[in-house]
Short mmCIF file of C-alpha atoms in Angstrom, two decimals:
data_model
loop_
_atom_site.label_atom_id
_atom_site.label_comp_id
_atom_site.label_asym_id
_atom_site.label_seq_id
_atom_site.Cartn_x
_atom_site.Cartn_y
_atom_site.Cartn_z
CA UNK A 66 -8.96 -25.92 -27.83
CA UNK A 67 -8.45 -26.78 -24.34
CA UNK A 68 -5.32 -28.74 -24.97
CA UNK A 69 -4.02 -26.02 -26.72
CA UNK A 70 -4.74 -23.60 -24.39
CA UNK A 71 -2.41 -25.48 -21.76
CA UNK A 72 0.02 -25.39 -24.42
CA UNK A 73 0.10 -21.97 -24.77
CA UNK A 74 0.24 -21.53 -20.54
CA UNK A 75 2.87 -23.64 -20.62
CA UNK A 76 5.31 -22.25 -23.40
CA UNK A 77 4.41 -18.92 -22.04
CA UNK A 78 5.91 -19.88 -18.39
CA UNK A 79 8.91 -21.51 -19.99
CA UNK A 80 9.39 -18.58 -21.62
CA UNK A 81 10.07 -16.28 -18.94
CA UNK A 82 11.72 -19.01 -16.94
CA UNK A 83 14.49 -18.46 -19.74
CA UNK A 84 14.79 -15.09 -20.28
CA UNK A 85 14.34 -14.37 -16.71
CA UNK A 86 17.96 -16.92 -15.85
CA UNK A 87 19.77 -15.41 -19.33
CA UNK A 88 18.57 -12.08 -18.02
CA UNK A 89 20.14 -12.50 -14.45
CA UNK A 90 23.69 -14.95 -16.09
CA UNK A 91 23.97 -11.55 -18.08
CA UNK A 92 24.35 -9.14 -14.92
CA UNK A 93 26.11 -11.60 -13.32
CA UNK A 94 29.23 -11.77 -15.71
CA UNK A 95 29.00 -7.98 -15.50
CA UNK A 96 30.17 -8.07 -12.47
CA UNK A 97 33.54 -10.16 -12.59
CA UNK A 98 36.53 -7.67 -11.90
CA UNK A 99 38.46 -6.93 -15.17
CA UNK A 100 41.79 -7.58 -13.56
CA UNK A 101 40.89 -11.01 -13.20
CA UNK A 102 41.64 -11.31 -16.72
CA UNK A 103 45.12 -10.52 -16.37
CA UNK A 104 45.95 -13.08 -13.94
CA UNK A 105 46.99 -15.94 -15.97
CA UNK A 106 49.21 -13.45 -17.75
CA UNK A 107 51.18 -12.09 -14.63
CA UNK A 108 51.75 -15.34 -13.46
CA UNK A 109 52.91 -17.24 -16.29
CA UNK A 110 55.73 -14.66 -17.13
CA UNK A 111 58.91 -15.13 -16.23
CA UNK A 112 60.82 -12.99 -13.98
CA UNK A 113 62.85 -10.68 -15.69
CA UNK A 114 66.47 -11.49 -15.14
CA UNK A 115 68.90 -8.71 -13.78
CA UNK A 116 71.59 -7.98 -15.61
CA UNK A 117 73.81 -6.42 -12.23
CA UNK A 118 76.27 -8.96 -10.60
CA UNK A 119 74.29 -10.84 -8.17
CA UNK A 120 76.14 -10.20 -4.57
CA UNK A 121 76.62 -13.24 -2.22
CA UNK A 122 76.40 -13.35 1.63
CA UNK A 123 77.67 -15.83 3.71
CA UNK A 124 75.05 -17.65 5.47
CA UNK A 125 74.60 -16.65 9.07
CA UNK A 126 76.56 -19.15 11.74
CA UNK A 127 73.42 -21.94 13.41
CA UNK A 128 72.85 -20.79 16.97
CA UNK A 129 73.70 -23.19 19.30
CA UNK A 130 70.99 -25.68 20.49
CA UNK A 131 69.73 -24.44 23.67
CA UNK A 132 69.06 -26.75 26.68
CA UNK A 133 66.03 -29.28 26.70
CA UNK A 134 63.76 -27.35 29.18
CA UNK A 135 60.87 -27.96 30.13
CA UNK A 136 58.24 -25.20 28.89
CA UNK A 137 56.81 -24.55 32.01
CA UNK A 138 60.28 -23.36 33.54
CA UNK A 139 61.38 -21.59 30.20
CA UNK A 140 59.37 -19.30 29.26
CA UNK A 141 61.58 -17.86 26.24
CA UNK A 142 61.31 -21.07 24.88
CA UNK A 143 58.81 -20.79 21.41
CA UNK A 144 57.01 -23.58 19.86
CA UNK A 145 58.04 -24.26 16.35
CA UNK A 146 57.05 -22.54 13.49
CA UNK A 147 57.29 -23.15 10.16
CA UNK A 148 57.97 -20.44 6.85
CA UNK A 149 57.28 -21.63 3.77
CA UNK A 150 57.05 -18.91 0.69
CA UNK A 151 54.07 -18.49 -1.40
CA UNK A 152 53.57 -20.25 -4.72
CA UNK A 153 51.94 -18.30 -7.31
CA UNK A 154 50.16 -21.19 -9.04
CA UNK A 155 47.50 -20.30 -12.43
CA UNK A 156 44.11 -20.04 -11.20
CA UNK A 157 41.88 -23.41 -11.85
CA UNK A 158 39.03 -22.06 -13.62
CA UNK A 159 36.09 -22.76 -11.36
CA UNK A 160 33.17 -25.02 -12.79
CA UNK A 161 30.03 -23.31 -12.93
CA UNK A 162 26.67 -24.70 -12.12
CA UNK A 163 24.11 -25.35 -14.61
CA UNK A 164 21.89 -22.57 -15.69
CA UNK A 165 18.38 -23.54 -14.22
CA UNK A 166 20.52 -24.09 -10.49
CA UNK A 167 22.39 -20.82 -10.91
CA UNK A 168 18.56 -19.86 -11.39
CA UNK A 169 16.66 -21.34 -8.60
CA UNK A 170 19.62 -20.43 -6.45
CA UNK A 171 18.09 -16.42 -6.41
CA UNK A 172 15.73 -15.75 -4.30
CA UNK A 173 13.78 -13.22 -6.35
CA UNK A 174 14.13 -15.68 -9.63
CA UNK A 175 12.39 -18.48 -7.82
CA UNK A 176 9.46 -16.06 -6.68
CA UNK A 177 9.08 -15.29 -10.20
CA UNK A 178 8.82 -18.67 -11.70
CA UNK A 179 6.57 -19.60 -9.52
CA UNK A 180 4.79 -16.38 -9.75
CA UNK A 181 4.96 -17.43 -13.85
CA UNK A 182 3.49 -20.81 -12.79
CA UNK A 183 0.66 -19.97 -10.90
CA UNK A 184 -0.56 -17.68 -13.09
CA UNK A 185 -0.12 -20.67 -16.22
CA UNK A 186 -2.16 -22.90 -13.89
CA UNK A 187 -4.55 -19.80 -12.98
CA UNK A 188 -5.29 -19.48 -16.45
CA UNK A 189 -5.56 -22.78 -17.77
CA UNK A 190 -8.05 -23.56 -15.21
CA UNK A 191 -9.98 -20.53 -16.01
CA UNK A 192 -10.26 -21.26 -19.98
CA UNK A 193 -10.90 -24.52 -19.19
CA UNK A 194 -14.16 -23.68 -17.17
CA UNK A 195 -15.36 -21.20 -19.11
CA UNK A 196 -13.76 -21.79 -22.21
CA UNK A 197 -11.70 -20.36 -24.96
CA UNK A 198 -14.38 -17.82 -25.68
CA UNK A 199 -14.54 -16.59 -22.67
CA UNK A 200 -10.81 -14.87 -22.97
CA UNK A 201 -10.23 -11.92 -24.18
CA UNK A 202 -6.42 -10.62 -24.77
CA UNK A 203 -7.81 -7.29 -25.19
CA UNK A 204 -9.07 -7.31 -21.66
CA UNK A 205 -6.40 -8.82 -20.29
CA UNK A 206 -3.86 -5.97 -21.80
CA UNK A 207 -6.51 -3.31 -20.54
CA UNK A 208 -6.53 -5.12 -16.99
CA UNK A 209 -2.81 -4.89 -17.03
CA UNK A 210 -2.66 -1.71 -17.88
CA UNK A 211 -4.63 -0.35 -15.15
CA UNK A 212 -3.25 -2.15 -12.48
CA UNK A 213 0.28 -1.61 -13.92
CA UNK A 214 -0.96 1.92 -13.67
CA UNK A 215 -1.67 1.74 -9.78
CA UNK A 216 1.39 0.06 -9.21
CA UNK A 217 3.14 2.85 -11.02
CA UNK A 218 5.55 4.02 -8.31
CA UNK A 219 6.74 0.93 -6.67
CA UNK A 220 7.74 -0.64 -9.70
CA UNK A 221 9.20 2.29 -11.38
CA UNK A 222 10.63 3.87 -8.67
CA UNK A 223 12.33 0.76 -6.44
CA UNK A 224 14.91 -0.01 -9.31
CA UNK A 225 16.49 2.92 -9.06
CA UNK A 226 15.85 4.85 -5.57
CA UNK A 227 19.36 4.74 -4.42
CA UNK A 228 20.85 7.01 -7.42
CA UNK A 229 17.58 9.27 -6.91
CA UNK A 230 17.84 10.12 -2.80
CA UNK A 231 20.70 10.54 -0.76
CA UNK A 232 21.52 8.05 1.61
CA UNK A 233 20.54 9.94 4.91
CA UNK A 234 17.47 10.03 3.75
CA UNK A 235 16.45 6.61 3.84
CA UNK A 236 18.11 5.15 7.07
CA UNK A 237 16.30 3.93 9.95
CA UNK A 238 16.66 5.81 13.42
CA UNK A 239 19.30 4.00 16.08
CA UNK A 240 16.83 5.16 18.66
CA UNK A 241 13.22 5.56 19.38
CA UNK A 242 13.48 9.37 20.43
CA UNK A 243 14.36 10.16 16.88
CA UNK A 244 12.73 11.50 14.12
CA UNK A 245 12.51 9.18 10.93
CA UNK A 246 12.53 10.57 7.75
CA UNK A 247 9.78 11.88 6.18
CA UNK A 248 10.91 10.26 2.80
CA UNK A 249 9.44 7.15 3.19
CA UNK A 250 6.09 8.38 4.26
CA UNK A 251 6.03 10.64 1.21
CA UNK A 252 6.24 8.32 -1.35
CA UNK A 253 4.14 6.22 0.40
CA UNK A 254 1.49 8.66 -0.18
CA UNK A 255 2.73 9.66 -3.64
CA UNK A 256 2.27 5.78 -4.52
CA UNK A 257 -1.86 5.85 -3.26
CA UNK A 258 -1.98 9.58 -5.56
CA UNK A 259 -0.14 8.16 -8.36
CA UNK A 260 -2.36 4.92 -8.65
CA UNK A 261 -5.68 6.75 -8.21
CA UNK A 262 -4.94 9.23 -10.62
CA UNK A 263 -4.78 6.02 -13.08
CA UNK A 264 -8.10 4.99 -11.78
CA UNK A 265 -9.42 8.63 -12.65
CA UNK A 266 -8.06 8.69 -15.87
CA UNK A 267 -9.19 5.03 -17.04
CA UNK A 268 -12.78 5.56 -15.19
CA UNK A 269 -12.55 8.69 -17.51
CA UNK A 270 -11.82 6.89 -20.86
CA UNK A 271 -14.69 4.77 -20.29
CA UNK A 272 -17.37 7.21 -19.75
CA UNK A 273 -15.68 8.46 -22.84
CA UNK A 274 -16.38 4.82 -24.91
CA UNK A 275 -12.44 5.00 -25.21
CA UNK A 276 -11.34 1.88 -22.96
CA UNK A 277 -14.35 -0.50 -24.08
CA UNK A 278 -17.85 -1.04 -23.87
CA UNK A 279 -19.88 -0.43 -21.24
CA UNK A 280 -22.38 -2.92 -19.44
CA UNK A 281 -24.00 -1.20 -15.83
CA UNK A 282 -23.94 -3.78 -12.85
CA UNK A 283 -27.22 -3.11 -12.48
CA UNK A 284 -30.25 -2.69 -14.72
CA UNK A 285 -29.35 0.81 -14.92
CA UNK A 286 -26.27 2.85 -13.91
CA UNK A 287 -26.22 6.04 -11.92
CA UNK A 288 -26.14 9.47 -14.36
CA UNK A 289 -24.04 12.10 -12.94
CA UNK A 290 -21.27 14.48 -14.36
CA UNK A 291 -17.36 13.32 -14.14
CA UNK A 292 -16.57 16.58 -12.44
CA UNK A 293 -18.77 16.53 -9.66
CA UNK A 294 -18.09 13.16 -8.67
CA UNK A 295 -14.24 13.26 -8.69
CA UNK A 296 -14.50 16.45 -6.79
CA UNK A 297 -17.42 14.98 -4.59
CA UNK A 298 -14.49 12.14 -3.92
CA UNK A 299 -11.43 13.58 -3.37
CA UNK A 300 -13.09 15.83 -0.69
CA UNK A 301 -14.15 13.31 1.58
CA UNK A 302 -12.57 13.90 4.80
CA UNK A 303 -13.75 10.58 5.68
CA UNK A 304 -11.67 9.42 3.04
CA UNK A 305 -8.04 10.55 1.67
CA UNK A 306 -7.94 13.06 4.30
CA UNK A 307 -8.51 10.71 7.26
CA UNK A 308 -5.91 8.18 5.99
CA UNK A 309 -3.27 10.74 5.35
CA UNK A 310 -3.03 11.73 8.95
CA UNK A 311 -3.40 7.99 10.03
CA UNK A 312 -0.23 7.23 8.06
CA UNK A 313 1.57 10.91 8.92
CA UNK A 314 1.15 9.91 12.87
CA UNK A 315 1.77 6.42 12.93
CA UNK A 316 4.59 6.61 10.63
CA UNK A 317 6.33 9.89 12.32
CA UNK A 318 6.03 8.86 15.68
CA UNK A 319 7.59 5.19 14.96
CA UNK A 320 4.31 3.57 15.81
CA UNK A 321 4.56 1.52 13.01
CA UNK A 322 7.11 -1.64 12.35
CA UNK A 323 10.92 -0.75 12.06
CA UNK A 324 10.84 -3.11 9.47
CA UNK A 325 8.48 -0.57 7.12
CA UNK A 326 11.36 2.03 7.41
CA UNK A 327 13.45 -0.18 5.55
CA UNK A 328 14.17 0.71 1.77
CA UNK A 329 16.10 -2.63 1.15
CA UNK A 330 14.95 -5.61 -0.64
CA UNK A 331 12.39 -4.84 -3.31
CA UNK A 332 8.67 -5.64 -3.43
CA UNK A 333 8.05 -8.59 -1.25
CA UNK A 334 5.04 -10.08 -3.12
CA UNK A 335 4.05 -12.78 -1.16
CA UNK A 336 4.05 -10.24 1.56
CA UNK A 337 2.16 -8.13 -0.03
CA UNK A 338 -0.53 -10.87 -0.44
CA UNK A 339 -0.73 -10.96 3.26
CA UNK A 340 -1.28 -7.59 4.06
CA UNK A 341 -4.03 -7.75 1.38
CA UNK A 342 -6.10 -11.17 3.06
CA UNK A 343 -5.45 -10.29 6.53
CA UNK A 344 -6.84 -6.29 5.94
CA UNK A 345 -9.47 -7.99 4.30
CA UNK A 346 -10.42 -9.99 7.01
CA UNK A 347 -10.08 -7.56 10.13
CA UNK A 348 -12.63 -5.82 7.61
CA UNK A 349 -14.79 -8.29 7.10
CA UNK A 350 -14.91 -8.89 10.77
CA UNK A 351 -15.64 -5.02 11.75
CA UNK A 352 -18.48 -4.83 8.95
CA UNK A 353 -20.50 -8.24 10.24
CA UNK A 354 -20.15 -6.25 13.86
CA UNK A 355 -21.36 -2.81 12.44
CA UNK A 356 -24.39 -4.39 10.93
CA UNK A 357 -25.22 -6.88 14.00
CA UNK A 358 -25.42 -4.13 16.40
CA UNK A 359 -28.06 -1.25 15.31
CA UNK A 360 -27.04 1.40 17.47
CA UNK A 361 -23.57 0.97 16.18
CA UNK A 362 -24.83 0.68 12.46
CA UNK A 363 -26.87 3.61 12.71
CA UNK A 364 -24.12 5.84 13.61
CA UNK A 365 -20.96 4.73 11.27
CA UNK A 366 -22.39 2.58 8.76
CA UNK A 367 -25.67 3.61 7.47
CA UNK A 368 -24.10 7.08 6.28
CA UNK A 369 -22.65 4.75 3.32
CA UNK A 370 -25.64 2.61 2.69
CA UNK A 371 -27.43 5.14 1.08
CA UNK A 372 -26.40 4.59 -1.85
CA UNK A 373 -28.04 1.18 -3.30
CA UNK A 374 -27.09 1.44 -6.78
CA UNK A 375 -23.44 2.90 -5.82
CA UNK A 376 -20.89 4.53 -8.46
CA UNK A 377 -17.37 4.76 -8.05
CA UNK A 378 -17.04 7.77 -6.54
CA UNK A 379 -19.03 7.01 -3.46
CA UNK A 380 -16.21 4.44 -2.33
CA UNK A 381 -15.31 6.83 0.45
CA UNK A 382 -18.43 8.45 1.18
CA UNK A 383 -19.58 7.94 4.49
CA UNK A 384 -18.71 9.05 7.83
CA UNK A 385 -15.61 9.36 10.12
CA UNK A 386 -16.86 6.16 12.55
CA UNK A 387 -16.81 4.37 9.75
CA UNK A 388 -13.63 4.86 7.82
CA UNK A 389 -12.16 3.94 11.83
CA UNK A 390 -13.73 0.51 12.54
CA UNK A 391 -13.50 -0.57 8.88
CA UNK A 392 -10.44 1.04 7.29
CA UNK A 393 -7.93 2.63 9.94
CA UNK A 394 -8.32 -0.39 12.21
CA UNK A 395 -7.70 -2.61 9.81
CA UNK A 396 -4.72 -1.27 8.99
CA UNK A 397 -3.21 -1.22 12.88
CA UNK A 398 -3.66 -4.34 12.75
CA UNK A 399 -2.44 -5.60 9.93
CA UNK A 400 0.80 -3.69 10.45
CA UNK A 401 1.64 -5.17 13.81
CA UNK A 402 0.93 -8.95 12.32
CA UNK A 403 2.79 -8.82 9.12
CA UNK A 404 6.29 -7.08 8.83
CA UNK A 405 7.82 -5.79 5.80
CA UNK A 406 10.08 -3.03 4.13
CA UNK A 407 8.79 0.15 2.80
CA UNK A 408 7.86 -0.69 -0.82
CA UNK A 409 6.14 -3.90 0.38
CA UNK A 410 3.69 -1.80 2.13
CA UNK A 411 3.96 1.10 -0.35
CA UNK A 412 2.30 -2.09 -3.08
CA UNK A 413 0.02 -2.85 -0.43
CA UNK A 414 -1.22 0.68 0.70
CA UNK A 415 -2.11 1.89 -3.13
CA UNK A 416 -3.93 -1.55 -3.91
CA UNK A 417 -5.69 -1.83 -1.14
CA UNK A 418 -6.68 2.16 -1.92
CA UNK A 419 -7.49 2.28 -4.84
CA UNK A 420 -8.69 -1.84 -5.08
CA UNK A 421 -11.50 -0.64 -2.69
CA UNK A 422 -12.53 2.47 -4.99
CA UNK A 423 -12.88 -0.12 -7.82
CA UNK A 424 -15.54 -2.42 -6.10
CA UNK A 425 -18.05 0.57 -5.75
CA UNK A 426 -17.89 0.73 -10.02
CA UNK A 427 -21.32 1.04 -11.36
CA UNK A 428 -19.99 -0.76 -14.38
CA UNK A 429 -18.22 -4.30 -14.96
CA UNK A 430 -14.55 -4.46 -15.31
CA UNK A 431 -12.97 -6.38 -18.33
CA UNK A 432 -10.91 -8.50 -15.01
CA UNK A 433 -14.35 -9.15 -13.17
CA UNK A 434 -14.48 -13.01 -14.42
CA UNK A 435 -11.17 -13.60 -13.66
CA UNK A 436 -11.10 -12.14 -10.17
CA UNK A 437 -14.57 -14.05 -9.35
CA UNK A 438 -12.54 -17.44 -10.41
CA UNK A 439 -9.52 -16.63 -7.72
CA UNK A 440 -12.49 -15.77 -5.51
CA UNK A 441 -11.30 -12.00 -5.63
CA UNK A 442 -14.32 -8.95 -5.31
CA UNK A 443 -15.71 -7.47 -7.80
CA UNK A 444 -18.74 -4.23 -8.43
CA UNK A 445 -21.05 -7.17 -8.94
CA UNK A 446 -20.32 -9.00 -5.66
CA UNK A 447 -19.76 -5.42 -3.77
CA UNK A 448 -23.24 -3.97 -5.41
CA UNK A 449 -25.20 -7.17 -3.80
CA UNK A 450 -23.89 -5.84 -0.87
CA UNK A 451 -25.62 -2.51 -1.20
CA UNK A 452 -29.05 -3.92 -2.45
CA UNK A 453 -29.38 -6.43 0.27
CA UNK A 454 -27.29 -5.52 2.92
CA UNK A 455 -27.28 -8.92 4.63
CA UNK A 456 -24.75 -10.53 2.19
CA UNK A 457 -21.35 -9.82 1.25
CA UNK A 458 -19.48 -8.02 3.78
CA UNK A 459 -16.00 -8.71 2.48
CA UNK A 460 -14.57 -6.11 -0.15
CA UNK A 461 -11.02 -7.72 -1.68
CA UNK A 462 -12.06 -11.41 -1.43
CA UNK A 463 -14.84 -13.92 -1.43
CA UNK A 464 -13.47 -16.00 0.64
CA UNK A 465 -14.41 -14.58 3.94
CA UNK A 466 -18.65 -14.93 3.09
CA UNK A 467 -17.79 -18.52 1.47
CA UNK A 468 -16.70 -19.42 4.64
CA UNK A 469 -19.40 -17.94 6.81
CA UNK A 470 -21.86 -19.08 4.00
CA UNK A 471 -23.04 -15.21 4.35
CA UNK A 472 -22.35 -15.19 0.32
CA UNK A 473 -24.86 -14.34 -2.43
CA UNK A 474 -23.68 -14.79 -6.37
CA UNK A 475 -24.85 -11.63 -8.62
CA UNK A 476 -25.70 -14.04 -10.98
CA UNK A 477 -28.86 -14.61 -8.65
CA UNK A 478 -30.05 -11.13 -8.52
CA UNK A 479 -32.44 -11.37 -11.78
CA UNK A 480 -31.95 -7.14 -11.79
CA UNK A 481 -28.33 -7.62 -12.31
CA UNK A 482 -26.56 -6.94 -15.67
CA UNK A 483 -23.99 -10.34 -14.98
CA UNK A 484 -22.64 -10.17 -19.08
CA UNK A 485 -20.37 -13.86 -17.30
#
């Protein structure tokens, strides 16, 4: 089983290795200007032959030689040039590289094969320590479809943006006293709506038994109606509201990066990555410091640590202190350390967002055991966080309490539902 389970990773990388270079050989051609075609054509015919008496002239008398000066004392004298007519010769056809170095050669292709081989490697390591069993291609095509869902708008959206807004629109101010556009900040808030309206909706269809089972984190989940506690969480100040006008003034008054007014260049993954661990850390940092000093704690973090057996709803519920030291601050800094275009941090900004509403899930994911292998947080991690509150601070990634050794497993907490 194992064996064939690499087998699979591997055929399924080498799969989109080659459909990804026959993808981009195909656009490529389409390119080629048509008259290019005709060349061979034009210059192979013969010139057609005039049929009026061809008129001779005699040939101009040869100036005579002028005296051997020396250049310094003749200034009319010109150095030597020589004409020679152009000869139309056929084009050589050039000789193209091979496919897979026509391949490599693109920046964006080699990103994605090794995006295509990490994630092979990811998963054969992951069957291999849990085994076969333990995957599930119906959770994997619900994961994807939820996170596909938060990612809605800067994949859907970045393909095509230039035939959607006019071009003013999306150009970066020559000077600091300008006004950017208020384009880029738009969509950048669009993306965060668009992504947690998916997290509504599939939250939704699994209170309604329509998106799987259901197994509580812990030994019994929170009972509350879907209403209340979507409207309970979009109202937050501390939440949405506070972020909005964090992003509105940073981004209007050119606080942030020029390079995050930038529309060229795509998603930068790896980037995106980046923004992701470093946020994560700053956050990590801020949340030790809020729960070291008391006085501090007491008036920004305790507010949240109310709830002990948290739902999803009550990601955002705390108070304004808080969302500062351990959200907006974050951010600041994570902006001035890693640079990027807009739909970089667009990525980054919805799922970080909506990644963080996701942890505070009173039920398991069907991508919890795969995140906890890549040492990425999960409800179960997050929710030993609220019953113990000495143990893991950091929200995205376990990395952060490994290191510290500040890290408690679920799978320890005997009131824990850990179905992995």
């Amino acid at each position: 089983m194992r064996i064939s389970a690499v087998i699979l990773s591997l055929c399924a990388a080498e799969m989109l290795f080659w459909v990804h270079a026959s993808a981009s050989e195909t656009i490529a051609t389409q390119h080629i200007p048509a008259h290019l075609s005709n060349t061979k054509k034009i210059h192979l015919e013969d010139p057609p032959v005039s049929e009026e008496p061809v008129m001779e002239f005699p040939l101009p008398a040869p100036e005579p030689a002028m005296p051997k000066n020396d250049s310094s004392t003749n200034p009319l004298r010109q150095p030597h040039v020589r004409h020679t007519h152009d000869v139309l010769k056929e084009p050589q056809p050039q000789q193209r590289p091979p496919r897979w170095k026509a391949f490599l050669a693109d920046q964006e292709n080699g990103v994605a094969l090794l995006a295509a081989t990490l994630a092979a490697m990811v998963l054969a390591g992951f069957i291999f320590k849990h085994g076969a069993s333990s995957f599930s291609a119906v959770g994997v095509v619900r994961s994807g479809l939820v996170w596909a869902g938060v990612l809605a708008l800067p994949l859907c959206l970045n393909p095509f943006w230039e035939r959607v807004f006019p071009s003013a629109w999306c150009t970066v101010p020559s000077t600091s006293k300008e006004w950017p556009s208020a384009l880029g900040l738009s969509l950048g808030l669009l993306g965060v709506a668009v992504g947690q309206l998916f997290v509504l909706l599939y939250h939704w269809l699994r209170r309604a038994r329509l998106f799987g089972g259901l197994t509580p984190v812990q030994a019994k989940a929170v009972e509350y109606e879907f209403g209340e506690g979507m409207m309970t969480h979009l109202a937050q100040p501390e939440g949405f509201v506070l972020m909005g006008a964090y992003l509105t003034i940073t981004w209007m008054f050119r606080i942030m990066p020029d390079s995050y007014y930038n529309f060229y260049g795509g998603v930068q993954w790896p980037l995106v990555l980046l923004q992701l661990l470093v946020t994560d850390a700053t956050q990590f940092g801020m949340h030790m410091l809020e729960h070291i000093f008391k006085n501090l704690y007491k008036k920004s973090h305790k507010p949240h640590h109310r709830f002990t057996n948290p739902r999803l709803f009550d990601a955002f519920n705390g108070s304004w202190a808080d969302t500062c030291l351990m959200i907006l601050l974050p951010l600041v800094v994570t902006a001035q350390l890693v640079h990027c275009n807009l739909w970089s941090y667009i990525a980054f900004g919805t799922m970080y967002a909506n990644w963080l509403t996701l942890i505070h899930s009173e039920w398991h994911h069907p991508w919890d055991q795969l995140f906890r292998f890549v040492g990425a947080g999960t409800p179960a991690d997050h929710h030993v966080h609220h019953a113990f509150f000495v143990h893991n601070y950091g929200h995205l990634f376990l990395y952060w309490d490994r290191l510290f050794r500040t890290y408690k497993n679920p799978q320890e907490v005997t009131t824990f539902n850990m179905i992995y």
